[in-house]
Each structure stands twice: as C-alpha cells, then as structure tokens.
CSV table of C-alpha atoms in Angstrom, one decimal:
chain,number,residue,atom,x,y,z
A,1,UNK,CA,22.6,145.8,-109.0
A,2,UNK,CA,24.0,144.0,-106.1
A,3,UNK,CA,22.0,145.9,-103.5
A,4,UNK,CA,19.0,145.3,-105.5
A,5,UNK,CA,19.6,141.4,-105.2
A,6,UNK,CA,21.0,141.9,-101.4
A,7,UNK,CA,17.8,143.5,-100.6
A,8,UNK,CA,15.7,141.1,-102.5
A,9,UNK,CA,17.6,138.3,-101.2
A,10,UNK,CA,17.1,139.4,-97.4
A,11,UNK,CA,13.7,140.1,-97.9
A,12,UNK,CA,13.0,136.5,-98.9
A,13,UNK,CA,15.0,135.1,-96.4
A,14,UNK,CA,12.8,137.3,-93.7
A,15,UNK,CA,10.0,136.3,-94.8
A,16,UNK,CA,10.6,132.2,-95.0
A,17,UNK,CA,11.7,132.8,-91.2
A,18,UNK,CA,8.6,134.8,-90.5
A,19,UNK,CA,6.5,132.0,-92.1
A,20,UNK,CA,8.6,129.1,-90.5
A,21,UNK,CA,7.4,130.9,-86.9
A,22,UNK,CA,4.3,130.9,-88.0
A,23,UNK,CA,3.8,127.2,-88.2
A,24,UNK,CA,6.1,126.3,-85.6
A,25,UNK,CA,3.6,128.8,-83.4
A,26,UNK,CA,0.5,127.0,-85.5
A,27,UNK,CA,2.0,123.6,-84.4
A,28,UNK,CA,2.9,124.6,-80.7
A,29,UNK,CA,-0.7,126.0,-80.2
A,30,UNK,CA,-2.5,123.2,-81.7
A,31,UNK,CA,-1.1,120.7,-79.3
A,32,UNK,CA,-1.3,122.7,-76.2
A,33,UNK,CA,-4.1,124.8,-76.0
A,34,UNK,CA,-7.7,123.8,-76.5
A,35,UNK,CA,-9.2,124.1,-79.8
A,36,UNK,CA,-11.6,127.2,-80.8
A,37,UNK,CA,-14.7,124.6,-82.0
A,38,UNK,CA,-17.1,127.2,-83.0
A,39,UNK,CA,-14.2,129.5,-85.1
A,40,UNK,CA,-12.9,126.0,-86.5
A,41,UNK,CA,-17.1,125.1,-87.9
A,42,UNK,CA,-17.9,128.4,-88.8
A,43,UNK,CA,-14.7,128.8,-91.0
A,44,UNK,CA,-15.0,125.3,-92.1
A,45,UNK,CA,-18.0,126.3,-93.6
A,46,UNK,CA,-16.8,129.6,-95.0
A,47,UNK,CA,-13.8,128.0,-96.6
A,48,UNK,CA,-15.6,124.3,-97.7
A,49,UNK,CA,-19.3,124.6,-97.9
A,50,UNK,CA,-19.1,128.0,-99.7
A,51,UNK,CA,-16.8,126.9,-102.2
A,52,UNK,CA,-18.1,123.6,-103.0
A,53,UNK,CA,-20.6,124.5,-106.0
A,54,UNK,CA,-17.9,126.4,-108.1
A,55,UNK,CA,-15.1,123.6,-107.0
A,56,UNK,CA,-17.4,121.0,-108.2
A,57,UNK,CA,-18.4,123.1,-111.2
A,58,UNK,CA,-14.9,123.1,-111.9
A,59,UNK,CA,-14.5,119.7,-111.8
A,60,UNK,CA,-17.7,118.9,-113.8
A,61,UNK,CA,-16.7,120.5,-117.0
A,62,UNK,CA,-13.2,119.5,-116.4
A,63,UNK,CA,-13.9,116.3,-116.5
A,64,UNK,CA,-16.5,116.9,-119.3
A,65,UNK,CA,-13.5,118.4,-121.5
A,66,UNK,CA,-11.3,115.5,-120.8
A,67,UNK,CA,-13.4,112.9,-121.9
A,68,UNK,CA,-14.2,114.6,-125.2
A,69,UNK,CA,-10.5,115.0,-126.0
A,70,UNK,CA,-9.9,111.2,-125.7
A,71,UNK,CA,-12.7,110.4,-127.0
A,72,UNK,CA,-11.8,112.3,-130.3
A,73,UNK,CA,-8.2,111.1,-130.1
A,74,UNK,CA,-8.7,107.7,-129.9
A,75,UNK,CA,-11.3,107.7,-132.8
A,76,UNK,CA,-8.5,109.7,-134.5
A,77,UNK,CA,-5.8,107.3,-133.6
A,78,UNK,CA,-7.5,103.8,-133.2
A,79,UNK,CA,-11.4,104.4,-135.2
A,80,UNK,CA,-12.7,103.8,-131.7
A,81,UNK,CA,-13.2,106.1,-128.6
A,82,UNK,CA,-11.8,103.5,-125.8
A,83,UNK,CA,-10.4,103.5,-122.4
A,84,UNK,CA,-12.4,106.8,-121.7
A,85,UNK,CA,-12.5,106.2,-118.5
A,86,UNK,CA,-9.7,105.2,-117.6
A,87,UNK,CA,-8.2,108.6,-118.7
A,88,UNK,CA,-10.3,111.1,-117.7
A,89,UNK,CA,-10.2,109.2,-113.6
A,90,UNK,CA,-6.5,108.8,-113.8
A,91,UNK,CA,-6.2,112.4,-114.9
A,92,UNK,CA,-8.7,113.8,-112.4
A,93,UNK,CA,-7.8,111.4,-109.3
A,94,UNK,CA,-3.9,111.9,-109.4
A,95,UNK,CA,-3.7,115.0,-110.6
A,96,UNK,CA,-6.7,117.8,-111.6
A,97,UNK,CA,-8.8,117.1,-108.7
A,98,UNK,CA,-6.4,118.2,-106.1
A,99,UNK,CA,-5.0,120.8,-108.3
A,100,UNK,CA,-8.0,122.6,-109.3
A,101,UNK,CA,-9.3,122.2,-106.1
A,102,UNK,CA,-6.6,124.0,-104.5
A,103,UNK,CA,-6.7,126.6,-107.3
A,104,UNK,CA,-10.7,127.5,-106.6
A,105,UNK,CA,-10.0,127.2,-102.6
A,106,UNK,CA,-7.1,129.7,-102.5
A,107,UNK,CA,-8.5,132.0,-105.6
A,108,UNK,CA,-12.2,132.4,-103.5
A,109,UNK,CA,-11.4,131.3,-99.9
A,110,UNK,CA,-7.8,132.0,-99.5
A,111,UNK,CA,-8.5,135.7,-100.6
A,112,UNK,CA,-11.0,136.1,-98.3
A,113,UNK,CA,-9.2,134.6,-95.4
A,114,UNK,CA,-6.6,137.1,-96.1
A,115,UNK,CA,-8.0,140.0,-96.9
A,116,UNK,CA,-9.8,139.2,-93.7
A,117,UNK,CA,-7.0,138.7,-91.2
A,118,UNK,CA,-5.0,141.5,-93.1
A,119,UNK,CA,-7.9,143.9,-91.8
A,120,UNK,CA,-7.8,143.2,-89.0
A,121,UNK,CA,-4.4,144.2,-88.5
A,122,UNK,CA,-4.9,147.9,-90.2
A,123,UNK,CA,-7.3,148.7,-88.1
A,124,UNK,CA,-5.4,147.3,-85.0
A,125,UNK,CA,-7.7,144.6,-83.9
A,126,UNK,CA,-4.5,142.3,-83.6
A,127,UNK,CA,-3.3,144.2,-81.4
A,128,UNK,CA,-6.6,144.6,-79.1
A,129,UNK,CA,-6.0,140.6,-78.6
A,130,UNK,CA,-2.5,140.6,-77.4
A,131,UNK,CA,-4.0,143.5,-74.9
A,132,UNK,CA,-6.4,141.3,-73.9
A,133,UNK,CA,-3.9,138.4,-73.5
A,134,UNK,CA,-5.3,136.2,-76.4
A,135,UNK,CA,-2.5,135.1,-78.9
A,136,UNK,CA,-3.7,135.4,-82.3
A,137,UNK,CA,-1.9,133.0,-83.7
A,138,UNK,CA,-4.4,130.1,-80.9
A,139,UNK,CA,-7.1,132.3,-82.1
A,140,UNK,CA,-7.3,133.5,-86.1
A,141,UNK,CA,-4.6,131.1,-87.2
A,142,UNK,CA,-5.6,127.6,-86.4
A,143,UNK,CA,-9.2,127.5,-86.6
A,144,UNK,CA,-8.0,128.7,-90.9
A,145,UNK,CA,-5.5,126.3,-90.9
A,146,UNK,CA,-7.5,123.1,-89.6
A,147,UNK,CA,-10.3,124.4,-91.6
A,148,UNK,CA,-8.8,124.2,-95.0
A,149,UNK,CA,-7.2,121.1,-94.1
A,150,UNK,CA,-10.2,119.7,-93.4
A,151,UNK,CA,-12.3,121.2,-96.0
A,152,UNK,CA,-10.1,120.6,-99.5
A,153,UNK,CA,-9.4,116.6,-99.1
A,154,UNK,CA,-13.1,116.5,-98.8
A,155,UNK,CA,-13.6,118.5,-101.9
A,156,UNK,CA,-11.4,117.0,-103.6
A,157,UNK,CA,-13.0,114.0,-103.1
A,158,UNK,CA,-16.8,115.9,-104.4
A,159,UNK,CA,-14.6,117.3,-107.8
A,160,UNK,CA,-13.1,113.6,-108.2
A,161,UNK,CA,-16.6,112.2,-108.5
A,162,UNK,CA,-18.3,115.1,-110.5
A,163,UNK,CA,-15.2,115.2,-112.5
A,164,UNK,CA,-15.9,111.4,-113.5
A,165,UNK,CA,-19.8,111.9,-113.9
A,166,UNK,CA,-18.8,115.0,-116.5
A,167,UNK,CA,-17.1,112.3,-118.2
A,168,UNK,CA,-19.7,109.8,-118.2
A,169,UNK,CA,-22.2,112.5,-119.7
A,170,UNK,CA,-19.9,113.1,-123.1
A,171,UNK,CA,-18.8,109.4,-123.1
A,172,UNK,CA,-22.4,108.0,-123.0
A,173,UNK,CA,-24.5,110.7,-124.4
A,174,UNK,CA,-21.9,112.1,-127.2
A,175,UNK,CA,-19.4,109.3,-127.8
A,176,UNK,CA,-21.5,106.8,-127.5
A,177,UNK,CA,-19.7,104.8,-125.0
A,178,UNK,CA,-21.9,102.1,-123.2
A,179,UNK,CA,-22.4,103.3,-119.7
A,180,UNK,CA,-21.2,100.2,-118.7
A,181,UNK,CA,-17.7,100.6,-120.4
A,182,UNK,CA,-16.9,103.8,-119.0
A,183,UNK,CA,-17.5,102.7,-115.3
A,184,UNK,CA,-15.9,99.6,-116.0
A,185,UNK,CA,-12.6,101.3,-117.2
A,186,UNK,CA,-12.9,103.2,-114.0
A,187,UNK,CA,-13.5,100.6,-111.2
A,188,UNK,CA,-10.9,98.0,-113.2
A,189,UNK,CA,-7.4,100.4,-113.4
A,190,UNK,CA,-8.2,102.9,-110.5
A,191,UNK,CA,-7.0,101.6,-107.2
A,192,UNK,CA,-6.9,103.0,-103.9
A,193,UNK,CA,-3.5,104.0,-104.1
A,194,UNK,CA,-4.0,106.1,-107.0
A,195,UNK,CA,-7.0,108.0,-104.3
A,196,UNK,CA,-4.7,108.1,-101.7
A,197,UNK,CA,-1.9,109.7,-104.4
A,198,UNK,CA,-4.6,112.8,-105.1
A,199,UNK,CA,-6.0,112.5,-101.1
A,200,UNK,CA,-2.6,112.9,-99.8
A,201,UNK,CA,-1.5,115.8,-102.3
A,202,UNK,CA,-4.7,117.8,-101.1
A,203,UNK,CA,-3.6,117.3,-97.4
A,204,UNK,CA,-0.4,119.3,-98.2
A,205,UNK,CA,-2.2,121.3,-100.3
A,206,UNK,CA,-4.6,122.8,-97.8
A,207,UNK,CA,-2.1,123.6,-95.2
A,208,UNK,CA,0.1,125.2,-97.3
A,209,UNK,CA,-2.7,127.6,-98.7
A,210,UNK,CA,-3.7,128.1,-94.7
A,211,UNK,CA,-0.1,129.3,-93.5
A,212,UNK,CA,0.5,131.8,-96.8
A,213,UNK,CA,-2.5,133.1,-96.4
A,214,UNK,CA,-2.8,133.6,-92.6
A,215,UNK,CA,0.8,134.5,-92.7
A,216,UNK,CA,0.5,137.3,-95.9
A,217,UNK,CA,-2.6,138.6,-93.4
A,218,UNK,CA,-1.1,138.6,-90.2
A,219,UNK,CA,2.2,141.0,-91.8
A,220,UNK,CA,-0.1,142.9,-94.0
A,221,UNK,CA,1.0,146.8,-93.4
A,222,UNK,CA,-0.5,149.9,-95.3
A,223,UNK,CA,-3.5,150.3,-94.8
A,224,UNK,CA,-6.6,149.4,-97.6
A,225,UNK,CA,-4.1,149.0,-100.0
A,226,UNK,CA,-1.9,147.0,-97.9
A,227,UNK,CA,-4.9,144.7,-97.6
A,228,UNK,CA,-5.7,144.8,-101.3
A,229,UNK,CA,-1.8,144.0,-102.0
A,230,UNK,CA,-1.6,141.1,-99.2
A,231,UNK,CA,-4.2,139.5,-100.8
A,232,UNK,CA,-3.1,139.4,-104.4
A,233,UNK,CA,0.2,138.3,-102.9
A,234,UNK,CA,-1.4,135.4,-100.8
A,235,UNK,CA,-3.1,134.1,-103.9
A,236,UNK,CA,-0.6,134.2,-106.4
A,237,UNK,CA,2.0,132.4,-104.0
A,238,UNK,CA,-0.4,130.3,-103.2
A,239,UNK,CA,-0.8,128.7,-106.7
A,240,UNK,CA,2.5,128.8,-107.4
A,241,UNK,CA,3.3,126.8,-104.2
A,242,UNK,CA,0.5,124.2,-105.6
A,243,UNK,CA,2.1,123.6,-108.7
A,244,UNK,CA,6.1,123.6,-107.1
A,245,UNK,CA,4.7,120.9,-104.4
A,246,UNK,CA,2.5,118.8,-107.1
A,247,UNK,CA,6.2,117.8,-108.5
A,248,UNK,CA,7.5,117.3,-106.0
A,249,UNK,CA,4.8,115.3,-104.1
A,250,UNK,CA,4.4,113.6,-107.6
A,251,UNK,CA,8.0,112.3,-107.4
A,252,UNK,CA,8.3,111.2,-104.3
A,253,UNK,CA,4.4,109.6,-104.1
A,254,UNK,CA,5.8,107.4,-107.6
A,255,UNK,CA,8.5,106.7,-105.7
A,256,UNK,CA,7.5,105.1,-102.8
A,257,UNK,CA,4.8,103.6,-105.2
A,258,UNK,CA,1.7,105.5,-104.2
C-alpha cells in the first residue's frame, strides 16, 4: 500500500515539474525568439474557426434551456415569468460561457492538438527537430498555446451573445416576454465587470488547456496507444482543471470585486 501511494505520489510530483518546465520554456521562448506567424494563424484557425459552430451551438441551446427554466420558475413562484434576462446573461456571462467554451475547445481541439503533437513524438519527428537544431518547444508549443489563448476569449465572447439570443427566442416567442423586457433586463444589471469576470476566466482557461495538452503530447510514449491514451488523458485533465480554476478564479474575481 505504501509503495503504491510512494509511486503514485512521485509520479505526480514528476509530472507537475515536467509541466512547470514546460511553461517556464513556453514563457522563455515567447519573449526571446521570434514568433512562428504562419503556425500561430494556421492553428488559430484549427483551434478557433473550426470549433466555433459547435461552441456557439452549445451556447445557443444553453442559453435556450436557461431561459425556459426561469421562465417556468418564476410563473411557478411569482404568476409571472420576469427578470429573464437578467438570469440567463448573468448565468451565461460569469459563468457557462467560459465554461462550456473551454469544455467544447479542449473536448474537439485539445484532442486534436494532442493526439497531434503526441504523433509526432512516436514516430520520432521530435526528435528530427532537435537534430536539426529547432527546439520544439519555439516551434509546436507556442504557436498552440498563443493560439488557444487567442481563440477561446473570442469564443467566448460569440457563445455569450448566442447564448443570450437563445434566450430571447424562448422568452419572446414561448414565454411571451416583450422583446423589449428581455434586452432591457440585460443592458440594465449586466456591467462590464461582470464581462471582464467571464473574459478574464477564459484567458486562464485557454492557457491552461494549451500547456496540458502540449505537455500530455510532448511525453506521450507507446506507440498508437500511447497516442490514443495521451489524448484521453489531456482531455479529462483538462476539464477538470476548468472546473478546479472556475472556483478559484470565482473567489478571488468576487473578491477583488470583478
């Protein structure tokens, strides 16, 4: 029993060191080396354009579901389906947008950026660039990680608005909520500080999904199998992580008042 938890206990500790190199690396090559522009474009589209039409799917009947729970709650509660808006932006700005965001990113991109990376290193190609004198960490690594921090704030952003017009198409057209109530619960409660609560959570989201997945790539070992194993790996962490760091973002964001 204790060299089970000796073993598992080392193992966890190696690999927070290995992934502590790898964004100290990430950080060290993105301020001194120049940036790889057509990697970073062609995996920003990969990771963000790619994933937009199920992320803002997501968020469409997301929001869609939210506003027909509060709307049949508060005609339970109070006879009258109010403050729909409010409820279904709150929800969606602070907290579902980033989330589910994050979730879709790391389930369809973060798999792939993985599975990916981890090929590569099977089959050796990792190993062809530090014969060649190209460090892979300049060359695979930050073009992923500046591409997902690019690309989630901005879907976010996408899902926070289809999110809201979800909930604008059950308020109006199955509560029967003036269109003008809904947008004015919106516009009146939501501030910028509650955006800059979900934008600044997706910031921390994205780079977080970059360096598990680049890092569960980069030490993938096995073979195919490896690969197939890496990548479960890299997404499961990855959506745990999102839901540890949502607390903990949450508490601290409340408590400087953001």
């Amino acid at each position: 029993m204790f060299k089970s938890l000796g073993r598992f206990v080392l193992n966890a500790l190696t690999q927070i060191g290995q992934a502590s190199s790898l964004v100290y690396s990430s950080v060290f090559w993105l301020f001194r080396a120049p940036l790889e522009f057509a990697q970073t474009m062609q995996q920003t589209v990969k990771i963000g354009v790619e994933s937009m039409i199920v992320a803002t799917l997501t968020s469409l009947f997301t929001g869609m579901v939210l506003a027909l729970q509060a709307g049949t709650t508060m005609q339970s509660i109070l006879s009258e389906p109010i403050y729909i808006g409010t409820l279904v932006g709150f929800s969606l700005v602070r907290e579902l947008g980033p989330v589910l965001t994050a979730f879709v990113v790391a389930g369809r991109a973060g798999a792939a950026v993985t599975a990916e990376i981890g090929t590569m290193r099977v089959t050796e190609q990792i190993d062809a660039l530090h014969t060649l004198g190209t460090d892979p960490i300049r060359y695979l690594v930050i073009p992923r990680l500046i591409a997902f921090t690019l690309a989630i704030p901005i879907l976010t952003l996408f899902a926070n608005v289809t999110g809201m017009f979800g909930g604008y198409l059950v308020s109006v057209y199955g509560l029967g909520v003036s269109s003008y109530t809904y947008l004015e619960d919106i516009t009146t409660f939501i501030g910028v500080d509650d955006l800059m609560h979900g934008f600044i959570k997706s910031v921390f989201f994205a780079f977080m999904i970059g360096v598990v997945c680049c890092y569960k790539g980069l030490y993938t070992r096995g073979g195919a199998e490896g690969v197939g194993k890496s990548t479960t790996q890299a997404v499961v962490v990855s959506m745990v992580m999102i839901l540890v760091l949502d607390y903990f973002f949450t508490a601290i964001l409340n408590a400087l008042g953001i």
